[in-house]
Short mmCIF file of C-alpha atoms and ligand atoms in Angstrom, two decimals:
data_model
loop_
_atom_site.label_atom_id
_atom_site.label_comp_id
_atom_site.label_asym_id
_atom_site.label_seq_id
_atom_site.Cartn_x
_atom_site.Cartn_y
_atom_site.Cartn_z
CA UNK A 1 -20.77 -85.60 8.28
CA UNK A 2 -18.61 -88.12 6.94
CA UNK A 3 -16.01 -85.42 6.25
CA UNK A 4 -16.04 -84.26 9.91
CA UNK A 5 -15.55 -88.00 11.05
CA UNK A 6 -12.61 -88.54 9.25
CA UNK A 7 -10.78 -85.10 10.45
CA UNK A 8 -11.51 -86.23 13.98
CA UNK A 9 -8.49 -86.01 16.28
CA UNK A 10 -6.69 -84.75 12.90
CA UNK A 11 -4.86 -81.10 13.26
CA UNK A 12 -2.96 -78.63 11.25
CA UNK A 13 -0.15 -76.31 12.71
CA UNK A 14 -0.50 -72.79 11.57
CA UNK A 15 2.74 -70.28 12.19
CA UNK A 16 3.17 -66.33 12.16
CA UNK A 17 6.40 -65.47 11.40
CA UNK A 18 6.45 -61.98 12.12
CA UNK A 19 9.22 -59.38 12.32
CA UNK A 20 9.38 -59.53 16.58
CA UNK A 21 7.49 -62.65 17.79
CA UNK A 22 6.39 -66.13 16.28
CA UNK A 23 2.90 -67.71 16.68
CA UNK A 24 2.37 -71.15 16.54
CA UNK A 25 -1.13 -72.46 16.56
CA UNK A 26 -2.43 -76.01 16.37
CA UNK A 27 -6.04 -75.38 14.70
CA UNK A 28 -8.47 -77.86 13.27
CA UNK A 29 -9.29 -78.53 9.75
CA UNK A 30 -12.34 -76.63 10.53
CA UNK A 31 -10.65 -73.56 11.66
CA UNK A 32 -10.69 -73.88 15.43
CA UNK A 33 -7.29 -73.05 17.65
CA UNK A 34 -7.00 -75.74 20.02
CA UNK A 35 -4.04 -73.87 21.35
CA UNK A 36 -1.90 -71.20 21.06
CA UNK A 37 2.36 -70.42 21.82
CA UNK A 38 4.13 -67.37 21.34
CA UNK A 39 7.66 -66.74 21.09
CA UNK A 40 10.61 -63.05 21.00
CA UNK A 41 11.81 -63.10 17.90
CA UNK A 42 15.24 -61.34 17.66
CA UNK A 43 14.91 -59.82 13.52
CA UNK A 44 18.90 -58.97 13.85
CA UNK A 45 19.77 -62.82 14.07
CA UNK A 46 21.65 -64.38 11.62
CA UNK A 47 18.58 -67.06 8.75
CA UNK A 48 20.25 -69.70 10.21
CA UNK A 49 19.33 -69.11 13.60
CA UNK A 50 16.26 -67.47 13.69
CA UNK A 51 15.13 -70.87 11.73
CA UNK A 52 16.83 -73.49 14.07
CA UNK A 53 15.44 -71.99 16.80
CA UNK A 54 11.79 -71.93 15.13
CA UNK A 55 12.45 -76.10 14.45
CA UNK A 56 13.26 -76.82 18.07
CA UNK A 57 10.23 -74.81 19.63
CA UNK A 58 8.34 -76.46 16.60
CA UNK A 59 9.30 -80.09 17.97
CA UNK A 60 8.89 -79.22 21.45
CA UNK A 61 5.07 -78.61 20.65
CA UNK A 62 4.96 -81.20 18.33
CA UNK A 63 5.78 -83.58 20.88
CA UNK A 64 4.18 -81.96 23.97
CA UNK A 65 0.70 -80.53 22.24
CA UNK A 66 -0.40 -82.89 19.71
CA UNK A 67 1.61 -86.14 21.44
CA UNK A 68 -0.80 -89.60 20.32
CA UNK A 69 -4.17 -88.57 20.73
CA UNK A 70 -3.61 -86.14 17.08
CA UNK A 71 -2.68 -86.93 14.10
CA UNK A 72 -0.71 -84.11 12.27
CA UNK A 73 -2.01 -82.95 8.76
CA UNK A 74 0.45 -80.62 7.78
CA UNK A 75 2.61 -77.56 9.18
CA UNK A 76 1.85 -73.69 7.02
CA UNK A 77 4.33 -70.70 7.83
CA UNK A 78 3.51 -66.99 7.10
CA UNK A 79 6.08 -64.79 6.71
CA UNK A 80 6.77 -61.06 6.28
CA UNK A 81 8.23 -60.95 2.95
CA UNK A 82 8.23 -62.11 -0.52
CA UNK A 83 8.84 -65.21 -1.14
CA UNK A 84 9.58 -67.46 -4.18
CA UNK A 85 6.99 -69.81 -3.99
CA UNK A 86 8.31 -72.65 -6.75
CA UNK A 87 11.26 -72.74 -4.17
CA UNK A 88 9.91 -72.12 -1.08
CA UNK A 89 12.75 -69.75 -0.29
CA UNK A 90 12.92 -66.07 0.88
CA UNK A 91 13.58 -63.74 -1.90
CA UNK A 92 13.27 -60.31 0.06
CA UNK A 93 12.69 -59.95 3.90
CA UNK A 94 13.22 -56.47 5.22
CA UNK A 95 12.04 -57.01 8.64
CA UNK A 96 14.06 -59.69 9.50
CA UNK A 97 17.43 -59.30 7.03
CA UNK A 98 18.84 -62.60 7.97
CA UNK A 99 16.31 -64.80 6.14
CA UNK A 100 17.01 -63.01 2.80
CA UNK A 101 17.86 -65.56 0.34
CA UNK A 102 17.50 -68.24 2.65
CA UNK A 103 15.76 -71.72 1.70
CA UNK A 104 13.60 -72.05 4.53
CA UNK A 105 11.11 -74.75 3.11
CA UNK A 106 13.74 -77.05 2.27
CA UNK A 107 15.85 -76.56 5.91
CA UNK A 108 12.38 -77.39 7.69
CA UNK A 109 11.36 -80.19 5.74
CA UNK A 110 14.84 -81.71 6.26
CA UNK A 111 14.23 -81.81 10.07
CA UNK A 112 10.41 -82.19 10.44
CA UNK A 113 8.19 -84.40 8.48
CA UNK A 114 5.18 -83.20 7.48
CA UNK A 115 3.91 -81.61 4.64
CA UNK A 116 4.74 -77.65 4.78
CA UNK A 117 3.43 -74.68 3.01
CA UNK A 118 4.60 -71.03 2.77
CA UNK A 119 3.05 -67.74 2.17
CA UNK A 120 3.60 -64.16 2.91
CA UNK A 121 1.94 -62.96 5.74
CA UNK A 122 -0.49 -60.92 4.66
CA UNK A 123 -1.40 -63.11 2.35
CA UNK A 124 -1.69 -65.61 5.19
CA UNK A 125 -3.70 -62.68 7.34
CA UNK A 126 -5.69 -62.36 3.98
CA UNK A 127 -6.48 -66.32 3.59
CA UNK A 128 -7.31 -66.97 7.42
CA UNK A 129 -10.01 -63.67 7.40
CA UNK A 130 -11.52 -65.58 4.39
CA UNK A 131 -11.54 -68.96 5.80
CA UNK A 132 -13.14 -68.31 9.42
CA UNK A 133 -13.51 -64.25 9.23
CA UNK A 134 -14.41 -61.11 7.96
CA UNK A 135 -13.95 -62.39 4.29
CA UNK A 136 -15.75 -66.18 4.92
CA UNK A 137 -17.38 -67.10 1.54
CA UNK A 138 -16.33 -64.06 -0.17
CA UNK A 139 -14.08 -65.34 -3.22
CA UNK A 140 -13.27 -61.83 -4.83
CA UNK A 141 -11.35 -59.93 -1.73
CA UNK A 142 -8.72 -58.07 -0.58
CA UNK A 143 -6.94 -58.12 3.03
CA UNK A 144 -5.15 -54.98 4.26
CA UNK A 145 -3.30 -54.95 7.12
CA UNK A 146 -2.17 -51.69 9.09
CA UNK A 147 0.06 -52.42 10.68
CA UNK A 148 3.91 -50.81 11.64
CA UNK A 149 3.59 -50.69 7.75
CA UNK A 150 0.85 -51.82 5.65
CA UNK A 151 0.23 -55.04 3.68
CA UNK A 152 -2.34 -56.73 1.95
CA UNK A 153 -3.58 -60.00 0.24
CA UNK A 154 -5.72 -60.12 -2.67
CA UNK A 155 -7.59 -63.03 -3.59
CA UNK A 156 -9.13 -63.56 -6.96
CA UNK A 157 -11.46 -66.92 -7.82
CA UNK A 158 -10.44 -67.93 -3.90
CA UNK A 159 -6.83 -67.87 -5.36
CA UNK A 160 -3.81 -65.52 -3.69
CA UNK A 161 -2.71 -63.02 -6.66
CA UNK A 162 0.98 -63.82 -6.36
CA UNK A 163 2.41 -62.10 -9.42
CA UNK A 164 5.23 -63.30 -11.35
CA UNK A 165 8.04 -63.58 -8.58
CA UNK A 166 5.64 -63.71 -5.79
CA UNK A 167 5.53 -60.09 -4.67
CA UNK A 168 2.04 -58.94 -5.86
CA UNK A 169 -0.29 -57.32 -4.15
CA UNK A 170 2.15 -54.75 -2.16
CA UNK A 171 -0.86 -52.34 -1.45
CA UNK A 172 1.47 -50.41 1.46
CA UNK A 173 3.58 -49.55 -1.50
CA UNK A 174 1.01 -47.86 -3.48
CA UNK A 175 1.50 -44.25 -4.45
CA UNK A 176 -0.58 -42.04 -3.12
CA UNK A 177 1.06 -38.58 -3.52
CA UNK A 178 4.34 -38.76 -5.30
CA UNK A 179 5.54 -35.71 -3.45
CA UNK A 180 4.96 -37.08 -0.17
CA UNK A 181 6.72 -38.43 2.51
CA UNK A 182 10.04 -40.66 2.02
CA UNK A 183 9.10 -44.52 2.56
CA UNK A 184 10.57 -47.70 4.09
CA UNK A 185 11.21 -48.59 0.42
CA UNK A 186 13.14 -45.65 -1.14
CA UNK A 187 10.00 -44.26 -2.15
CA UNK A 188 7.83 -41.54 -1.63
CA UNK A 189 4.13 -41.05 -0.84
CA UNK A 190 3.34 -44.66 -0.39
CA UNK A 191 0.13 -46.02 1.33
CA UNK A 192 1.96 -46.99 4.44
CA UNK A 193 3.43 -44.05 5.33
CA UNK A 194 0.04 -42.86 5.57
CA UNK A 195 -1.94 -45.56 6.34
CA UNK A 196 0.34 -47.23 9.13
CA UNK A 197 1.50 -47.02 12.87
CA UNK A 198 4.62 -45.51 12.00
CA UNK A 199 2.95 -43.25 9.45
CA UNK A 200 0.34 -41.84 12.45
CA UNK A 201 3.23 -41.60 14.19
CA UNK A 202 4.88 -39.07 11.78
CA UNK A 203 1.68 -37.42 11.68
CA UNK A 204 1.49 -36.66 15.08
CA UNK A 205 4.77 -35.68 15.22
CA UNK A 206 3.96 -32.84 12.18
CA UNK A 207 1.20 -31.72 14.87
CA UNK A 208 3.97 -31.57 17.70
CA UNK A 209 6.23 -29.12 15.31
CA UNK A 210 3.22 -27.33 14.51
CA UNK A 211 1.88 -26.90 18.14
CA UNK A 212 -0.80 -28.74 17.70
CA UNK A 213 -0.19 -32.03 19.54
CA UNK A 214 -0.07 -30.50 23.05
CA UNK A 215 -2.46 -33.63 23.96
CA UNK A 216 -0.66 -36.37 22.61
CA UNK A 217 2.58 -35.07 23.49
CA UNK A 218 0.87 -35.08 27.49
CA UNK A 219 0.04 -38.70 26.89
CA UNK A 220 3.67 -39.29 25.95
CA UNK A 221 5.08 -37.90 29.19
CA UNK A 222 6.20 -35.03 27.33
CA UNK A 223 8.65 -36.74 25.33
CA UNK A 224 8.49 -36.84 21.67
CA UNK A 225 10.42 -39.99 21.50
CA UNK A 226 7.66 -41.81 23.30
CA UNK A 227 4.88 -40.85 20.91
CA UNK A 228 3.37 -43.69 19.14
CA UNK A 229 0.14 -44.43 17.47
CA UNK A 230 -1.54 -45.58 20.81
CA UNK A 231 -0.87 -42.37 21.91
CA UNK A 232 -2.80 -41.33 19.50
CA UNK A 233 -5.66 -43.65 19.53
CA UNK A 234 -5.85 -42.80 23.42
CA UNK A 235 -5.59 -38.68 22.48
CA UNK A 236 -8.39 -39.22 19.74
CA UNK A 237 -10.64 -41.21 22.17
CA UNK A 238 -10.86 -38.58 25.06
CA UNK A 239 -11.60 -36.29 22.67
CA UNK A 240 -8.72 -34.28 21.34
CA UNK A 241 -8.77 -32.48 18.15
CA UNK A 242 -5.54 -32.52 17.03
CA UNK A 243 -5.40 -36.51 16.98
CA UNK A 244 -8.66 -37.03 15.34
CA UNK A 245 -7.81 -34.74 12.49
CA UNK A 246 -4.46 -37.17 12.01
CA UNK A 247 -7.08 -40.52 11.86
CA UNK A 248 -9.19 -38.28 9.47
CA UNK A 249 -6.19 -37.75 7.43
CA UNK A 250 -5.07 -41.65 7.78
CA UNK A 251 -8.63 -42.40 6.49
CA UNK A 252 -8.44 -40.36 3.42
CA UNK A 253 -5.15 -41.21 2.29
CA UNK A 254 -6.14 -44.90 3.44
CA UNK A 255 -9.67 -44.59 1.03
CA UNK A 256 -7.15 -43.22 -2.13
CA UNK A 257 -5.87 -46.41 -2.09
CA UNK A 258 -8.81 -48.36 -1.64
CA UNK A 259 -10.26 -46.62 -4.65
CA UNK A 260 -7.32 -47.91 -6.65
CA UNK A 261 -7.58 -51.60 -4.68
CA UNK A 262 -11.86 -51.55 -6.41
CA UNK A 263 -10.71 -50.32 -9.74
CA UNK A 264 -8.26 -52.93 -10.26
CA UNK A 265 -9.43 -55.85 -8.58
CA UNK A 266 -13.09 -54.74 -8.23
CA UNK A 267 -13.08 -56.94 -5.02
CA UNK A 268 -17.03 -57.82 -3.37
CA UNK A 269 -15.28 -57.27 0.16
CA UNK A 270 -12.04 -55.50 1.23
CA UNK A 271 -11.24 -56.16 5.16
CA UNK A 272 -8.99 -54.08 7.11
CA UNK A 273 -6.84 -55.27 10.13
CA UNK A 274 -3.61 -54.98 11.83
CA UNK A 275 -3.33 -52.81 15.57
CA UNK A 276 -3.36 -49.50 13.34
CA UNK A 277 -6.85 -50.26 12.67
CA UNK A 278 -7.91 -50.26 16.49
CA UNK A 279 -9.05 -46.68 15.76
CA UNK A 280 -11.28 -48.20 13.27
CA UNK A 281 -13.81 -45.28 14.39
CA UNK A 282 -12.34 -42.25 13.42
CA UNK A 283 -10.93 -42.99 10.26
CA UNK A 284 -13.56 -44.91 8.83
CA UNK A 285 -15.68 -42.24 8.06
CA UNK A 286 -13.65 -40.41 6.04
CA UNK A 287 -12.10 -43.60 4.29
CA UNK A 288 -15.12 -44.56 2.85
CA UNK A 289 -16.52 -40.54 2.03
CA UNK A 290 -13.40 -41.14 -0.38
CA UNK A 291 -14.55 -44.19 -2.01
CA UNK A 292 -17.62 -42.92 -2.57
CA UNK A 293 -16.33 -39.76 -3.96
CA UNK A 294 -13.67 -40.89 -6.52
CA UNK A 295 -14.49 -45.04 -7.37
CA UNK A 296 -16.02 -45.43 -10.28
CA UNK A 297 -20.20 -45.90 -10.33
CA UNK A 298 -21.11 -49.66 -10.53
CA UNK A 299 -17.80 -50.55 -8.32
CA UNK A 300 -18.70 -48.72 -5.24
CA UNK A 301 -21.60 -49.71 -4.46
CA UNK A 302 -20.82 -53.71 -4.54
CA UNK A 303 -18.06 -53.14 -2.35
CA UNK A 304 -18.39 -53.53 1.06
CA UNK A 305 -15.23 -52.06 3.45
CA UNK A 306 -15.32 -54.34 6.68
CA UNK A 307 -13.18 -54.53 9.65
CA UNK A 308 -10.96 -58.03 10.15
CA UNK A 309 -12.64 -60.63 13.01
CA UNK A 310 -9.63 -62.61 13.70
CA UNK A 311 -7.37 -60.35 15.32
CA UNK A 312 -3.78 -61.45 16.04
CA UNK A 313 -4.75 -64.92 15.35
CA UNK A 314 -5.74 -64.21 11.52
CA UNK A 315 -1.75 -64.90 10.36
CA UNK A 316 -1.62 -68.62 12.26
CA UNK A 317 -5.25 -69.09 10.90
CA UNK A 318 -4.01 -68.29 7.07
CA UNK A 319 -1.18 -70.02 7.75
CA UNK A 320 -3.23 -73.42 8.78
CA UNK A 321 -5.48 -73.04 5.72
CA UNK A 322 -2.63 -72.59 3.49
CA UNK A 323 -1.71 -76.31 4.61
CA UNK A 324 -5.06 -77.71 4.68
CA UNK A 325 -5.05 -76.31 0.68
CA UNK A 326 -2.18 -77.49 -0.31
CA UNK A 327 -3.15 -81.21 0.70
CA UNK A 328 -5.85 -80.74 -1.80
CA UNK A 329 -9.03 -79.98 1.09
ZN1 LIG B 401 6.88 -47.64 -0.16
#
């Protein structure tokens, strides 16, 4: 109790940095969002921008939401990307180009003080389903996130597995068929273009050229460029064949890499978020008839697959806790 006396009044200011919009929560040491802003995010601005702009809506809630009455802990950032973490600076950031190289830890801490931490965000997504989620007192997990592509987080001993120049745990980029379809990264047959929005998306589009999307196609207006994986989803829910066979596909290409996920990291708990995995019902069947199929005996069966809890608020949640951690809480 005497820990909860102390933190009284105390609060921690978790951001999502993602490729379109910016979350900004201020959340309690305990994991509770006292409030929530949301922000466009324009990816084709120049670093210098996008971050200036991010420190002046940072001060205006500084100064409006947390005012006297809270003391601020610390400020944690999750961003799409890899990041070098000695640094704090951006080493690679395909969805928004202008942060590439860019020192963003230092340029914040110049014009804000308070302690600040940065992580990837689906590390972050992976940190905040362990500290109030799917993943809460698991210490051996994995986060995947399904997003427009696919990310993950995997946590070893309660630690984030950053790798040598912080960009481990790229399970989007996994191959899964090395004949397959080209990928965001120059690759081919990759997780994500299986596993993701954009990868449904191609899917259904397949179906379409085949004459077998008549359904989705409908729900598009008739216009191929309109197709998306909601379309899908909404295809697949009333029933149509044609889009559940594409989230049956998703699921087993999505379960090959969640047997490789168990045999390396042979994780207690993998959870699986991101809006991709809104159609957590028809692909989950035949995600986890692959695990069971090709994982190894002994890993299998300690695993358990579960869906994320947090939603859209998991990356300002991991965020938060990636603060409170690096205070030494
Ligand atoms: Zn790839």
């Amino acid at each position: 109790m005497r820990f909860r006396g102390l933190m009284m009044g105390r609060v921690l200011v978790g951001i999502d940095l993602g490729g379109t919009n910016v979350r900004i929560g201020i959340i309690t040491p305990t994991g509770r969002i006292l409030k929530k802003e949301e922000y466009a995010l324009d990816p084709s601005q120049g670093g210098l921008k996008i971050v200036e702009e991010l420190v002046s809506n940072l001060k205006n809630i500084l100064r409006k939401r947390i005012g006297r009455s809270n003391q601020l802990l610390g400020i944690g950032i999750g961003i799409a990307g890899a990041i070098d973490m000695k640094r704090g600076r951006m080493v690679l950031s395909p969805n928004i180009p202008g942060l590439n190289g860019f020192g963003i830890r230092e340029f914040i801490k110049k014009r804000i003080s308070s302690p600040l931490a940065i992580e990837n965000d689906a590390n972050a997504f992976a940190l905040g389903e362990g500290w109030v989620g799917a993943a809460k007192g698991s210490n051996d997990y994995c986060g995947i996130t399904l997003g427009t592509g696919v990310g993950g987080g995997i946590v070893i001993n309660g630690e984030i597995l950053h790798g040598s120049r912080g960009m481990a745990s790229e399970v989007g980029h996994m191959v899964i068929d090395p004949e397959g379809p080209l990928c965001g990264c120059g690759g081919k047959g990759c997780l994500e273009v299986y596993a993701s929005a954009t990868g449904i998306r191609r899917m259904a589009l397949e179906a379409i050229e085949k004459g077998e999307g008549g359904e989705i196609l409908k729900r598009a207006g008739g216009k191929v460029e309109e197709v998306t994986s909601e379309k899908v989803f909404e295809a697949a829910r009333s029933g149509d064949k044609a889009a559940q066979k594409i989230f049956n596909e998703m699921g087993r290409f999505l379960g090959l890499g969640l047997v490789n996920v168990i045999h390396l990291f042979d994780p207690e708990k993998i959870v699986i978020g991101g809006k991709a995995s809104r159609a957590w019902d028809f692909f989950i069947k035949a995600t986890l008839g692959v695990v069971m199929e090709r994982a190894i005996e002994g890993s299998r069966e300690k695993v358990t697959i579960v869906r994320a809890k947090c939603g859209d608020d998991a990356g300002i949640l991991g965020a938060a806790y990636v603060s409170l951690k690096s205070l030494g809480h």
